[in-house]
Amino acid sequence: MSRSNAKSPYRARTLAVHGGTVRSQFGETSEAMFLTSGYVYDSAEAAEARFKGEDDGFIYSRFANPTVRMFEERMIALEGADDARATATGMAAVTASMLCQLSTGDHVVAAKALFGSCRYIIEDLLPRFGVTCTLIDGTDLDAWADAVQPNTRVFFLETPSNPTLEIIDLKGVADIAHKAGAKLVVDNVFATPVLQRPMEFGADIVVYSATKHIDGQGRCLGGIVLGPQEFIDDHLANFLRQTGPSLSPFNAWVMLKSLETLDLRVREHARNARCVAQALEASSKIVRTLYPGLASHPQHKLAMAQMELGGNIVAFEIAGGKAAAFRFANALQIVKISNNLGDAKSLITHPATTTHQRLDEATQTELGITEGLLRLSVGLEDPSDLVDDLNRALAAV
Ligand SMILES: Cc1ncc(COP(=O)(O)O)c(C=O)c1O
């Protein structure tokens, strides 16, 4: 992260270590963990004043908490956003970013290549409340423009997408959204704020599952929504305060400390992933290798224009369908079978039967989620050991 934040004199790597820190009267070096649900007031009058908004102290940890706020402030600094609110999970962040600003009669346009739960929000949940949606091929800019209706309020996308690593032109889509008077919401989980900052390309709102690279060690669930001040003030803050998917202060503390090493970890993850992707591409048993950092990726040029490196996720299709994919995954020793990603440990997933199993066969085929497709979240192990493990498992197929 050598880029600087326009709103700060410091560069992103410095902000990741110091951003948002508020010290107590004890002057602690490491940020304090305020495990408290409530706050006491000096008097009944002080409590009344705080509820009236006449003083900006803390009221209740469902609304705000000092440790959670430090995490939010550090993320704000990294993303270059006006403001942010943390949530209990990434899905709480996605759901809140949509529900807080949409009403019956509104319309959403979204890329169809989405994480299974994100698709559920757009395709199943929103229509139950009278919000219609159009799912399109997100890589086709004309499809975004053609899907716009007079009541379109929000565009939603992931880039790179889960699990097939489609790259969507952030600037192109943001321009179309703004021309239509809509807000662009980007789920930036795969890229992380180290490798891609969607707001620099015009995105209005950015969401993360902090469960992934931000924690980075598979410990805590969390999420965050970042956006313009009026979006937070007029829509998000009150929605979260009243509905309550707040991040626990303990999890916020873990995330806050993890941000100090995010840059180092994400760059090393990406270096490892590139090595692994090259090795997979060279195998005759792999039909297709998708990694945005390789020239063979169909949108490599766009990926490198938006992202600093290719990220840590590699998707690949093994010859022989589901049976071969399962045999391969079961033969791995270092790489573990798990549906999580962004962990120091390398994790492998068979999307068709896990993360994307709720999609019917036709939709899976349309999205390229074939029976032989595997998604590998490359960890921080020695890349030579990872390549050996993958080659050993390939030999078993
Ligand atoms: C792209 C994407 N968005 C959102 C989520 C949801 O995050 P969480 O599991 O923290 O709710 C995930 C989780 O896998 C994801 O991959």
mmCIF file of C-alpha atoms and ligand atoms in Angstrom:
data_model
loop_
_atom_site.group_PDB
_atom_site.id
_atom_site.type_symbol
_atom_site.label_atom_id
_atom_site.label_comp_id
_atom_site.label_asym_id
_atom_site.label_seq_id
_atom_site.Cartn_x
_atom_site.Cartn_y
_atom_site.Cartn_z
ATOM 1 C CA MET A 1 0.000 0.000 0.000
ATOM 2 C CA SER A 2 2.313 2.760 -1.122
ATOM 3 C CA ARG A 3 -0.684 4.806 -2.284
ATOM 4 C CA SER A 4 -1.712 7.624 -0.020
ATOM 5 C CA ASN A 5 -5.164 8.550 1.194
ATOM 6 C CA ALA A 6 -6.248 11.918 -0.201
ATOM 7 C CA LYS A 7 -7.794 12.698 3.180
ATOM 8 C CA SER A 8 -4.623 11.996 5.182
ATOM 9 C CA PRO A 9 -0.972 13.120 4.973
ATOM 10 C CA TYR A 10 0.076 9.499 5.661
ATOM 11 C CA ARG A 11 0.336 6.534 3.326
ATOM 12 C CA ALA A 12 -1.924 3.509 3.613
ATOM 13 C CA ARG A 13 0.655 1.240 5.317
ATOM 14 C CA THR A 14 1.092 3.814 8.066
ATOM 15 C CA LEU A 15 -2.665 4.269 8.392
ATOM 16 C CA ALA A 16 -3.125 0.488 8.688
ATOM 17 C CA VAL A 17 -0.905 0.549 11.795
ATOM 18 C CA HIS A 18 -1.993 3.823 13.439
ATOM 19 C CA GLY A 19 -5.313 4.859 11.855
ATOM 20 C CA GLY A 20 -8.207 5.347 14.260
ATOM 21 C CA THR A 21 -6.220 4.716 17.468
ATOM 22 C CA VAL A 22 -7.694 6.452 20.518
ATOM 23 C CA ARG A 23 -5.799 5.934 23.786
ATOM 24 C CA SER A 24 -7.384 5.777 27.216
ATOM 25 C CA GLN A 25 -6.007 7.638 30.257
ATOM 26 C CA PHE A 26 -3.515 4.733 30.693
ATOM 27 C CA GLY A 27 -1.688 5.473 27.456
ATOM 28 C CA GLU A 28 -1.659 1.854 26.261
ATOM 29 C CA THR A 29 0.441 1.044 23.147
ATOM 30 C CA SER A 30 -1.886 -1.618 21.811
ATOM 31 C CA GLU A 31 -5.474 -0.505 21.301
ATOM 32 C CA ALA A 32 -7.770 -1.263 24.235
ATOM 33 C CA MET A 33 -10.617 -3.740 24.028
ATOM 34 C CA PHE A 34 -13.742 -2.161 25.488
ATOM 35 C CA LEU A 35 -15.860 -5.217 26.254
ATOM 36 C CA THR A 36 -18.877 -3.325 27.462
ATOM 37 C CA SER A 37 -22.464 -3.362 26.320
ATOM 38 C CA GLY A 38 -23.425 -0.082 27.999
ATOM 39 C CA TYR A 39 -22.028 3.174 29.424
ATOM 40 C CA VAL A 40 -22.751 5.058 32.642
ATOM 41 C CA TYR A 41 -23.727 8.717 32.884
ATOM 42 C CA ASP A 42 -22.781 11.241 35.560
ATOM 43 C CA SER A 43 -26.415 12.266 35.946
ATOM 44 C CA ALA A 44 -29.893 11.722 34.556
ATOM 45 C CA GLU A 45 -29.504 15.051 32.786
ATOM 46 C CA ALA A 46 -26.311 13.792 31.095
ATOM 47 C CA ALA A 47 -28.151 10.654 29.899
ATOM 48 C CA GLU A 48 -30.974 12.795 28.504
ATOM 49 C CA ALA A 49 -28.498 15.086 26.726
ATOM 50 C CA ARG A 50 -26.714 12.127 25.145
ATOM 51 C CA PHE A 51 -29.946 10.634 23.847
ATOM 52 C CA LYS A 52 -30.909 14.057 22.463
ATOM 53 C CA GLY A 53 -27.594 14.082 20.575
ATOM 54 C CA GLU A 54 -26.364 17.140 22.483
ATOM 55 C CA ASP A 55 -23.149 15.332 23.433
ATOM 56 C CA ASP A 56 -21.527 12.668 21.319
ATOM 57 C CA GLY A 57 -20.460 10.126 23.964
ATOM 58 C CA PHE A 58 -21.300 6.422 23.738
ATOM 59 C CA ILE A 59 -24.811 5.232 24.655
ATOM 60 C CA TYR A 60 -25.000 1.503 23.997
ATOM 61 C CA SER A 61 -22.729 -0.885 22.070
ATOM 62 C CA ARG A 62 -25.499 -1.826 19.645
ATOM 63 C CA PHE A 63 -25.145 1.786 18.413
ATOM 64 C CA ALA A 64 -21.389 2.311 18.804
ATOM 65 C CA ASN A 65 -18.435 1.136 20.893
ATOM 66 C CA PRO A 66 -14.917 2.619 21.258
ATOM 67 C CA THR A 67 -13.072 -0.493 19.981
ATOM 68 C CA VAL A 68 -15.512 -0.988 17.117
ATOM 69 C CA ARG A 69 -15.116 2.698 16.252
ATOM 70 C CA MET A 70 -11.310 2.341 16.128
ATOM 71 C CA PHE A 71 -11.742 -0.514 13.642
ATOM 72 C CA GLU A 72 -14.187 1.575 11.582
ATOM 73 C CA GLU A 73 -11.858 4.601 11.630
ATOM 74 C CA ARG A 74 -8.880 2.492 10.503
ATOM 75 C CA MET A 75 -10.915 1.054 7.625
ATOM 76 C CA ILE A 76 -12.153 4.561 6.712
ATOM 77 C CA ALA A 77 -8.520 5.703 6.535
ATOM 78 C CA LEU A 78 -7.512 2.748 4.332
ATOM 79 C CA GLU A 79 -10.462 3.039 1.975
ATOM 80 C CA GLY A 80 -10.503 6.840 1.768
ATOM 81 C CA ALA A 81 -14.218 6.814 2.640
ATOM 82 C CA ASP A 82 -16.166 9.496 4.523
ATOM 83 C CA ASP A 83 -17.498 7.133 7.160
ATOM 84 C CA ALA A 84 -18.301 3.474 7.903
ATOM 85 C CA ARG A 85 -20.220 1.122 10.160
ATOM 86 C CA ALA A 86 -19.015 -2.337 11.160
ATOM 87 C CA THR A 87 -21.364 -5.318 11.256
ATOM 88 C CA ALA A 88 -21.446 -8.797 12.773
ATOM 89 C CA THR A 89 -20.696 -10.559 9.456
ATOM 90 C CA GLY A 90 -20.059 -9.794 5.816
ATOM 91 C CA MET A 91 -23.618 -10.845 4.976
ATOM 92 C CA ALA A 92 -24.971 -8.391 7.558
ATOM 93 C CA ALA A 93 -22.957 -5.706 5.738
ATOM 94 C CA VAL A 94 -24.316 -6.689 2.305
ATOM 95 C CA THR A 95 -27.902 -6.945 3.585
ATOM 96 C CA ALA A 96 -27.760 -3.639 5.459
ATOM 97 C CA SER A 97 -26.161 -1.816 2.522
ATOM 98 C CA MET A 98 -29.194 -2.810 0.432
ATOM 99 C CA LEU A 99 -32.130 -2.708 2.848
ATOM 100 C CA CYS A 100 -31.145 0.608 4.449
ATOM 101 C CA GLN A 101 -31.553 2.514 1.194
ATOM 102 C CA LEU A 102 -34.240 0.589 -0.726
ATOM 103 C CA SER A 103 -38.045 0.716 -0.516
ATOM 104 C CA THR A 104 -40.928 -1.056 -2.187
ATOM 105 C CA GLY A 105 -41.073 -0.070 -5.847
ATOM 106 C CA ASP A 106 -37.301 0.375 -6.227
ATOM 107 C CA HIS A 107 -35.192 -1.602 -8.685
ATOM 108 C CA VAL A 108 -31.681 -3.073 -8.386
ATOM 109 C CA VAL A 109 -29.296 -4.151 -11.154
ATOM 110 C CA ALA A 110 -26.690 -6.717 -10.129
ATOM 111 C CA ALA A 111 -24.047 -8.870 -11.750
ATOM 112 C CA LYS A 112 -25.202 -12.475 -11.756
ATOM 113 C CA ALA A 113 -21.766 -13.821 -10.786
ATOM 114 C CA LEU A 114 -22.118 -13.409 -7.017
ATOM 115 C CA PHE A 115 -21.418 -15.346 -3.823
ATOM 116 C CA GLY A 116 -24.470 -17.592 -3.155
ATOM 117 C CA SER A 117 -25.765 -15.599 -0.155
ATOM 118 C CA CYS A 118 -25.324 -12.267 -1.986
ATOM 119 C CA ARG A 119 -27.442 -13.688 -4.813
ATOM 120 C CA TYR A 120 -30.057 -14.752 -2.265
ATOM 121 C CA ILE A 121 -30.328 -11.164 -0.955
ATOM 122 C CA ILE A 122 -30.736 -9.718 -4.451
ATOM 123 C CA GLU A 123 -32.778 -12.455 -6.078
ATOM 124 C CA ASP A 124 -34.950 -13.833 -3.235
ATOM 125 C CA LEU A 125 -35.027 -11.461 -0.276
ATOM 126 C CA LEU A 126 -35.428 -8.030 -1.899
ATOM 127 C CA PRO A 127 -38.340 -9.088 -4.178
ATOM 128 C CA ARG A 128 -40.273 -10.254 -1.066
ATOM 129 C CA PHE A 129 -40.356 -6.581 -0.041
ATOM 130 C CA GLY A 130 -41.331 -5.269 -3.465
ATOM 131 C CA VAL A 131 -37.815 -4.421 -4.680
ATOM 132 C CA THR A 132 -37.361 -5.844 -8.164
ATOM 133 C CA CYS A 133 -33.989 -6.880 -9.553
ATOM 134 C CA THR A 134 -32.341 -7.585 -12.874
ATOM 135 C CA LEU A 135 -29.352 -9.921 -12.911
ATOM 136 C CA ILE A 136 -27.004 -9.373 -15.817
ATOM 137 C CA ASP A 137 -23.621 -10.391 -17.178
ATOM 138 C CA GLY A 138 -21.543 -7.912 -15.185
ATOM 139 C CA THR A 139 -18.662 -7.985 -17.653
ATOM 140 C CA ASP A 140 -20.899 -6.490 -20.370
ATOM 141 C CA LEU A 141 -21.203 -2.708 -19.898
ATOM 142 C CA ASP A 142 -24.114 -2.535 -22.366
ATOM 143 C CA ALA A 143 -26.038 -5.015 -20.199
ATOM 144 C CA TRP A 144 -25.775 -2.621 -17.202
ATOM 145 C CA ALA A 145 -27.029 0.296 -19.293
ATOM 146 C CA ASP A 146 -29.834 -1.768 -20.871
ATOM 147 C CA ALA A 147 -31.083 -2.976 -17.468
ATOM 148 C CA VAL A 148 -31.645 0.533 -16.106
ATOM 149 C CA GLN A 149 -35.266 1.453 -15.335
ATOM 150 C CA PRO A 150 -36.689 4.777 -14.132
ATOM 151 C CA ASN A 151 -36.839 3.308 -10.587
ATOM 152 C CA THR A 152 -33.279 1.859 -10.537
ATOM 153 C CA ARG A 153 -31.652 2.928 -7.268
ATOM 154 C CA VAL A 154 -28.709 0.553 -6.742
ATOM 155 C CA PHE A 155 -26.117 -1.357 -8.784
ATOM 156 C CA PHE A 156 -24.389 -4.259 -6.990
ATOM 157 C CA LEU A 157 -21.328 -6.289 -7.966
ATOM 158 C CA GLU A 158 -18.309 -8.288 -6.799
ATOM 159 C CA THR A 159 -14.986 -8.000 -8.618
ATOM 160 C CA PRO A 160 -13.219 -10.399 -8.735
ATOM 161 C CA SER A 161 -16.364 -12.483 -8.340
ATOM 162 C CA ASN A 162 -16.806 -15.575 -6.188
ATOM 163 C CA PRO A 163 -15.840 -18.204 -7.391
ATOM 164 C CA THR A 164 -15.089 -17.716 -11.103
ATOM 165 C CA LEU A 165 -13.012 -14.529 -10.705
ATOM 166 C CA GLU A 166 -14.862 -12.425 -13.260
ATOM 167 C CA ILE A 167 -13.512 -8.897 -13.418
ATOM 168 C CA ILE A 168 -15.987 -6.047 -13.785
ATOM 169 C CA ASP A 169 -15.019 -2.606 -15.082
ATOM 170 C CA LEU A 170 -15.547 -0.483 -11.954
ATOM 171 C CA LYS A 171 -15.222 2.893 -13.666
ATOM 172 C CA GLY A 172 -17.440 1.859 -16.566
ATOM 173 C CA VAL A 173 -20.207 0.571 -14.287
ATOM 174 C CA ALA A 174 -19.926 3.537 -11.882
ATOM 175 C CA ASP A 175 -20.405 5.964 -14.783
ATOM 176 C CA ILE A 176 -23.536 4.127 -15.963
ATOM 177 C CA ALA A 177 -24.912 3.991 -12.402
ATOM 178 C CA HIS A 178 -24.387 7.698 -11.850
ATOM 179 C CA LYS A 179 -25.945 8.610 -15.204
ATOM 180 C CA ALA A 180 -28.987 6.605 -14.094
ATOM 181 C CA GLY A 181 -29.041 8.325 -10.676
ATOM 182 C CA ALA A 182 -28.181 5.023 -8.967
ATOM 183 C CA LYS A 183 -25.584 4.190 -6.311
ATOM 184 C CA LEU A 184 -22.889 1.591 -7.016
ATOM 185 C CA VAL A 185 -22.295 -0.868 -4.158
ATOM 186 C CA VAL A 186 -19.155 -3.016 -4.512
ATOM 187 C CA ASP A 187 -18.387 -6.148 -2.493
ATOM 188 C CA ASN A 188 -14.579 -5.876 -2.433
ATOM 189 C CA VAL A 189 -13.875 -9.035 -0.458
ATOM 190 C CA PHE A 190 -11.656 -10.842 -2.959
ATOM 191 C CA ALA A 191 -9.456 -7.831 -3.725
ATOM 192 C CA THR A 192 -9.153 -6.345 -0.187
ATOM 193 C CA PRO A 193 -8.446 -2.624 0.357
ATOM 194 C CA VAL A 194 -4.747 -3.375 -0.234
ATOM 195 C CA LEU A 195 -5.166 -4.395 -3.866
ATOM 196 C CA GLN A 196 -8.229 -2.448 -5.026
ATOM 197 C CA ARG A 197 -9.995 0.670 -3.802
ATOM 198 C CA PRO A 198 -13.324 0.825 -5.664
ATOM 199 C CA MET A 199 -14.085 4.394 -4.555
ATOM 200 C CA GLU A 200 -11.136 5.592 -6.644
ATOM 201 C CA PHE A 201 -13.049 4.258 -9.676
ATOM 202 C CA GLY A 202 -16.359 5.850 -8.688
ATOM 203 C CA ALA A 203 -18.014 3.268 -6.403
ATOM 204 C CA ASP A 204 -20.273 4.930 -3.846
ATOM 205 C CA ILE A 205 -20.421 2.224 -1.212
ATOM 206 C CA VAL A 206 -17.938 -0.580 -0.455
ATOM 207 C CA VAL A 207 -18.707 -3.641 1.661
ATOM 208 C CA TYR A 208 -16.413 -6.284 3.141
ATOM 209 C CA SER A 209 -16.661 -9.568 4.869
ATOM 210 C CA ALA A 210 -13.925 -8.854 7.445
ATOM 211 C CA THR A 211 -14.089 -12.579 8.191
ATOM 212 C CA LYS A 212 -11.789 -13.126 5.212
ATOM 213 C CA HIS A 213 -8.420 -11.378 4.691
ATOM 214 C CA ILE A 214 -9.055 -8.601 7.219
ATOM 215 C CA ASP A 215 -9.036 -11.099 10.079
ATOM 216 C CA GLY A 216 -6.886 -13.296 7.879
ATOM 217 C CA GLN A 217 -6.431 -16.084 10.392
ATOM 218 C CA GLY A 218 -9.862 -17.696 10.432
ATOM 219 C CA ARG A 219 -10.857 -16.551 13.926
ATOM 220 C CA CYS A 220 -13.697 -14.040 13.840
ATOM 221 C CA LEU A 221 -16.741 -13.154 11.755
ATOM 222 C CA GLY A 222 -17.225 -9.503 10.873
ATOM 223 C CA GLY A 223 -18.187 -7.052 8.173
ATOM 224 C CA ILE A 224 -18.136 -3.374 7.318
ATOM 225 C CA VAL A 225 -19.974 -0.914 5.054
ATOM 226 C CA LEU A 226 -18.111 2.223 3.940
ATOM 227 C CA GLY A 227 -19.666 5.149 2.104
ATOM 228 C CA PRO A 228 -20.417 8.860 1.789
ATOM 229 C CA GLN A 229 -21.413 10.792 4.930
ATOM 230 C CA GLU A 230 -24.998 11.419 3.844
ATOM 231 C CA PHE A 231 -25.517 7.695 3.079
ATOM 232 C CA ILE A 232 -24.263 6.750 6.561
ATOM 233 C CA ASP A 233 -26.194 9.547 8.306
ATOM 234 C CA ASP A 234 -29.461 9.328 6.364
ATOM 235 C CA HIS A 235 -29.679 5.584 5.772
ATOM 236 C CA LEU A 236 -27.144 3.172 7.268
ATOM 237 C CA ALA A 237 -26.507 4.373 10.840
ATOM 238 C CA ASN A 238 -30.127 4.391 11.948
ATOM 239 C CA PHE A 239 -30.904 1.125 10.130
ATOM 240 C CA LEU A 240 -28.096 -0.650 12.002
ATOM 241 C CA ARG A 241 -28.895 1.051 15.323
ATOM 242 C CA GLN A 242 -32.506 -0.104 15.190
ATOM 243 C CA THR A 243 -32.032 -3.571 13.653
ATOM 244 C CA GLY A 244 -28.882 -4.505 15.595
ATOM 245 C CA PRO A 245 -26.375 -6.619 13.572
ATOM 246 C CA SER A 246 -23.483 -4.995 15.485
ATOM 247 C CA LEU A 247 -19.895 -6.215 15.543
ATOM 248 C CA SER A 248 -18.734 -7.526 18.917
ATOM 249 C CA PRO A 249 -15.958 -5.378 20.465
ATOM 250 C CA PHE A 250 -13.833 -8.513 20.833
ATOM 251 C CA ASN A 251 -14.085 -9.282 17.117
ATOM 252 C CA ALA A 252 -13.472 -5.601 16.301
ATOM 253 C CA TRP A 253 -10.276 -5.698 18.360
ATOM 254 C CA VAL A 254 -9.045 -8.808 16.512
ATOM 255 C CA MET A 255 -9.800 -7.151 13.153
ATOM 256 C CA LEU A 256 -8.189 -3.877 14.216
ATOM 257 C CA LYS A 257 -4.939 -5.614 15.143
ATOM 258 C CA SER A 258 -5.058 -7.721 11.971
ATOM 259 C CA LEU A 259 -5.214 -4.581 9.832
ATOM 260 C CA GLU A 260 -1.661 -3.803 11.014
ATOM 261 C CA THR A 261 -0.381 -6.760 8.986
ATOM 262 C CA LEU A 262 -2.960 -6.745 6.159
ATOM 263 C CA ASP A 263 -0.634 -5.225 3.585
ATOM 264 C CA LEU A 264 2.181 -7.704 4.279
ATOM 265 C CA ARG A 265 -0.160 -10.673 4.323
ATOM 266 C CA VAL A 266 -2.144 -9.793 1.193
ATOM 267 C CA ARG A 267 0.980 -9.193 -0.895
ATOM 268 C CA GLU A 268 2.505 -12.485 0.228
ATOM 269 C CA HIS A 269 -0.808 -14.279 -0.389
ATOM 270 C CA ALA A 270 -0.834 -12.875 -3.933
ATOM 271 C CA ARG A 271 2.793 -13.887 -4.600
ATOM 272 C CA ASN A 272 2.014 -17.428 -3.430
ATOM 273 C CA ALA A 273 -1.200 -17.545 -5.479
ATOM 274 C CA ARG A 274 0.644 -16.556 -8.636
ATOM 275 C CA CYS A 275 3.164 -19.389 -8.128
ATOM 276 C CA VAL A 276 0.377 -21.883 -7.496
ATOM 277 C CA ALA A 277 -1.680 -20.675 -10.483
ATOM 278 C CA GLN A 278 1.347 -21.065 -12.779
ATOM 279 C CA ALA A 279 1.902 -24.621 -11.535
ATOM 280 C CA LEU A 280 -1.766 -25.538 -12.022
ATOM 281 C CA GLU A 281 -1.807 -24.013 -15.498
ATOM 282 C CA ALA A 282 1.118 -26.247 -16.463
ATOM 283 C CA SER A 283 -0.720 -29.470 -15.488
ATOM 284 C CA SER A 284 -2.354 -31.546 -18.224
ATOM 285 C CA LYS A 285 -5.031 -32.618 -15.715
ATOM 286 C CA ILE A 286 -6.308 -29.054 -15.333
ATOM 287 C CA VAL A 287 -8.683 -27.976 -18.090
ATOM 288 C CA ARG A 288 -8.898 -24.296 -17.141
ATOM 289 C CA THR A 289 -7.024 -22.101 -14.642
ATOM 290 C CA LEU A 290 -8.459 -18.723 -13.685
ATOM 291 C CA TYR A 291 -6.239 -16.238 -11.897
ATOM 292 C CA PRO A 292 -6.527 -12.483 -12.562
ATOM 293 C CA GLY A 293 -2.751 -12.057 -12.202
ATOM 294 C CA LEU A 294 -1.967 -14.408 -15.117
ATOM 295 C CA ALA A 295 -1.959 -13.233 -18.742
ATOM 296 C CA SER A 296 -4.252 -16.183 -19.565
ATOM 297 C CA HIS A 297 -7.143 -14.685 -17.553
ATOM 298 C CA PRO A 298 -9.685 -13.342 -20.082
ATOM 299 C CA GLN A 299 -9.747 -9.951 -18.330
ATOM 300 C CA HIS A 300 -6.123 -9.794 -17.178
ATOM 301 C CA LYS A 301 -5.594 -6.282 -18.542
ATOM 302 C CA LEU A 302 -8.673 -4.871 -16.815
ATOM 303 C CA ALA A 303 -7.773 -6.715 -13.610
ATOM 304 C CA MET A 304 -4.317 -5.168 -13.565
ATOM 305 C CA ALA A 305 -5.754 -1.708 -14.295
ATOM 306 C CA GLN A 306 -7.980 -1.955 -11.204
ATOM 307 C CA MET A 307 -5.978 -4.205 -8.885
ATOM 308 C CA GLU A 308 -2.361 -3.996 -7.785
ATOM 309 C CA LEU A 309 -1.855 -7.781 -7.798
ATOM 310 C CA GLY A 310 -4.040 -10.767 -8.692
ATOM 311 C CA GLY A 311 -5.242 -11.597 -5.168
ATOM 312 C CA ASN A 312 -5.057 -14.958 -3.421
ATOM 313 C CA ILE A 313 -7.919 -16.879 -5.018
ATOM 314 C CA VAL A 314 -7.301 -19.285 -7.886
ATOM 315 C CA ALA A 315 -10.168 -21.147 -9.571
ATOM 316 C CA PHE A 316 -9.463 -24.176 -11.720
ATOM 317 C CA GLU A 317 -11.311 -26.955 -13.423
ATOM 318 C CA ILE A 318 -10.030 -30.449 -13.133
ATOM 319 C CA ALA A 319 -10.638 -33.006 -15.889
ATOM 320 C CA GLY A 320 -13.076 -35.725 -14.778
ATOM 321 C CA GLY A 321 -15.813 -33.654 -13.117
ATOM 322 C CA LYS A 322 -17.023 -34.025 -9.543
ATOM 323 C CA ALA A 323 -15.429 -37.440 -8.897
ATOM 324 C CA ALA A 324 -11.998 -36.154 -9.915
ATOM 325 C CA ALA A 325 -12.472 -32.885 -7.986
ATOM 326 C CA PHE A 326 -13.383 -34.787 -4.811
ATOM 327 C CA ARG A 327 -10.515 -37.270 -5.253
ATOM 328 C CA PHE A 328 -8.114 -34.377 -5.704
ATOM 329 C CA ALA A 329 -9.393 -32.423 -2.679
ATOM 330 C CA ASN A 330 -9.339 -35.543 -0.497
ATOM 331 C CA ALA A 331 -5.724 -36.275 -1.490
ATOM 332 C CA LEU A 332 -4.414 -32.860 -0.387
ATOM 333 C CA GLN A 333 -2.387 -32.807 2.814
ATOM 334 C CA ILE A 334 -1.441 -29.180 3.467
ATOM 335 C CA VAL A 335 -4.416 -27.551 1.761
ATOM 336 C CA LYS A 336 -7.540 -28.044 3.879
ATOM 337 C CA ILE A 337 -11.107 -28.527 2.636
ATOM 338 C CA SER A 338 -13.141 -25.538 3.830
ATOM 339 C CA ASN A 339 -15.653 -23.064 2.413
ATOM 340 C CA ASN A 340 -13.865 -20.110 4.039
ATOM 341 C CA LEU A 341 -11.191 -18.039 2.287
ATOM 342 C CA GLY A 342 -8.571 -15.380 2.974
ATOM 343 C CA ASP A 343 -6.957 -17.434 5.753
ATOM 344 C CA ALA A 344 -3.240 -17.953 6.421
ATOM 345 C CA LYS A 345 -4.025 -21.628 5.816
ATOM 346 C CA SER A 346 -4.656 -22.648 2.190
ATOM 347 C CA LEU A 347 -8.275 -23.742 1.780
ATOM 348 C CA ILE A 348 -10.000 -25.544 -1.062
ATOM 349 C CA THR A 349 -13.704 -25.456 -1.903
ATOM 350 C CA HIS A 350 -15.911 -27.289 -4.387
ATOM 351 C CA PRO A 351 -18.386 -24.435 -5.083
ATOM 352 C CA ALA A 352 -21.000 -26.533 -6.935
ATOM 353 C CA THR A 353 -21.696 -28.629 -3.816
ATOM 354 C CA THR A 354 -21.032 -26.019 -1.091
ATOM 355 C CA THR A 355 -20.979 -22.206 -1.427
ATOM 356 C CA HIS A 356 -23.057 -22.183 -4.640
ATOM 357 C CA GLN A 357 -25.086 -25.393 -4.170
ATOM 358 C CA ARG A 358 -28.378 -23.459 -3.816
ATOM 359 C CA LEU A 359 -28.121 -22.374 -7.475
ATOM 360 C CA ASP A 360 -29.861 -24.739 -9.887
ATOM 361 C CA GLU A 361 -27.808 -26.645 -12.455
ATOM 362 C CA ALA A 362 -28.618 -24.282 -15.330
ATOM 363 C CA THR A 363 -27.505 -21.232 -13.305
ATOM 364 C CA GLN A 364 -24.346 -22.994 -12.183
ATOM 365 C CA THR A 365 -23.550 -23.830 -15.799
ATOM 366 C CA GLU A 366 -24.288 -20.257 -16.889
ATOM 367 C CA LEU A 367 -21.846 -18.979 -14.251
ATOM 368 C CA GLY A 368 -19.139 -21.489 -15.166
ATOM 369 C CA ILE A 369 -19.517 -23.358 -11.859
ATOM 370 C CA THR A 370 -18.898 -26.765 -13.334
ATOM 371 C CA GLU A 371 -18.681 -30.098 -11.509
ATOM 372 C CA GLY A 372 -14.903 -30.061 -11.856
ATOM 373 C CA LEU A 373 -14.399 -26.473 -10.642
ATOM 374 C CA LEU A 374 -12.415 -25.915 -7.460
ATOM 375 C CA ARG A 375 -11.715 -22.623 -5.677
ATOM 376 C CA LEU A 376 -8.393 -22.409 -3.910
ATOM 377 C CA SER A 377 -7.706 -19.709 -1.338
ATOM 378 C CA VAL A 378 -3.922 -19.649 -1.297
ATOM 379 C CA GLY A 379 -2.482 -19.157 2.183
ATOM 380 C CA LEU A 380 0.844 -18.093 3.612
ATOM 381 C CA GLU A 381 2.630 -21.446 3.594
ATOM 382 C CA ASP A 382 5.856 -21.901 1.605
ATOM 383 C CA PRO A 383 4.685 -21.854 -2.036
ATOM 384 C CA SER A 384 6.957 -24.781 -2.933
ATOM 385 C CA ASP A 385 5.211 -26.946 -0.335
ATOM 386 C CA LEU A 386 1.849 -25.882 -1.753
ATOM 387 C CA VAL A 387 2.890 -26.730 -5.319
ATOM 388 C CA ASP A 388 4.215 -30.122 -4.130
ATOM 389 C CA ASP A 389 0.927 -30.792 -2.302
ATOM 390 C CA LEU A 390 -1.152 -29.885 -5.392
ATOM 391 C CA ASN A 391 1.041 -31.980 -7.719
ATOM 392 C CA ARG A 392 0.876 -34.941 -5.309
ATOM 393 C CA ALA A 393 -2.927 -34.716 -5.248
ATOM 394 C CA LEU A 394 -3.077 -34.340 -9.049
ATOM 395 C CA ALA A 395 -1.060 -37.525 -9.365
ATOM 396 C CA ALA A 396 -3.768 -39.272 -7.326
ATOM 397 C CA VAL A 397 -6.514 -38.268 -9.767
HETATM 398 C C1 LIG B 1 -17.861 -12.215 -1.864
HETATM 399 C C2 LIG B 1 -18.409 -12.470 -0.492
HETATM 400 N N1 LIG B 1 -19.256 -11.582 0.051
HETATM 401 C C3 LIG B 1 -19.788 -11.779 1.289
HETATM 402 C C4 LIG B 1 -19.478 -12.892 2.026
HETATM 403 C C5 LIG B 1 -20.129 -13.103 3.362
HETATM 404 O O1 LIG B 1 -19.270 -12.923 4.434
HETATM 405 P P1 LIG B 1 -19.543 -13.528 5.892
HETATM 406 O O2 LIG B 1 -19.317 -14.987 5.803
HETATM 407 O O3 LIG B 1 -18.580 -12.795 6.771
HETATM 408 O O4 LIG B 1 -20.968 -13.219 6.234
HETATM 409 C C6 LIG B 1 -18.591 -13.832 1.497
HETATM 410 C C7 LIG B 1 -18.279 -15.049 2.291
HETATM 411 O O5 LIG B 1 -17.799 -16.054 1.819
HETATM 412 C C8 LIG B 1 -18.041 -13.615 0.206
HETATM 413 O O6 LIG B 1 -17.187 -14.508 -0.346
#
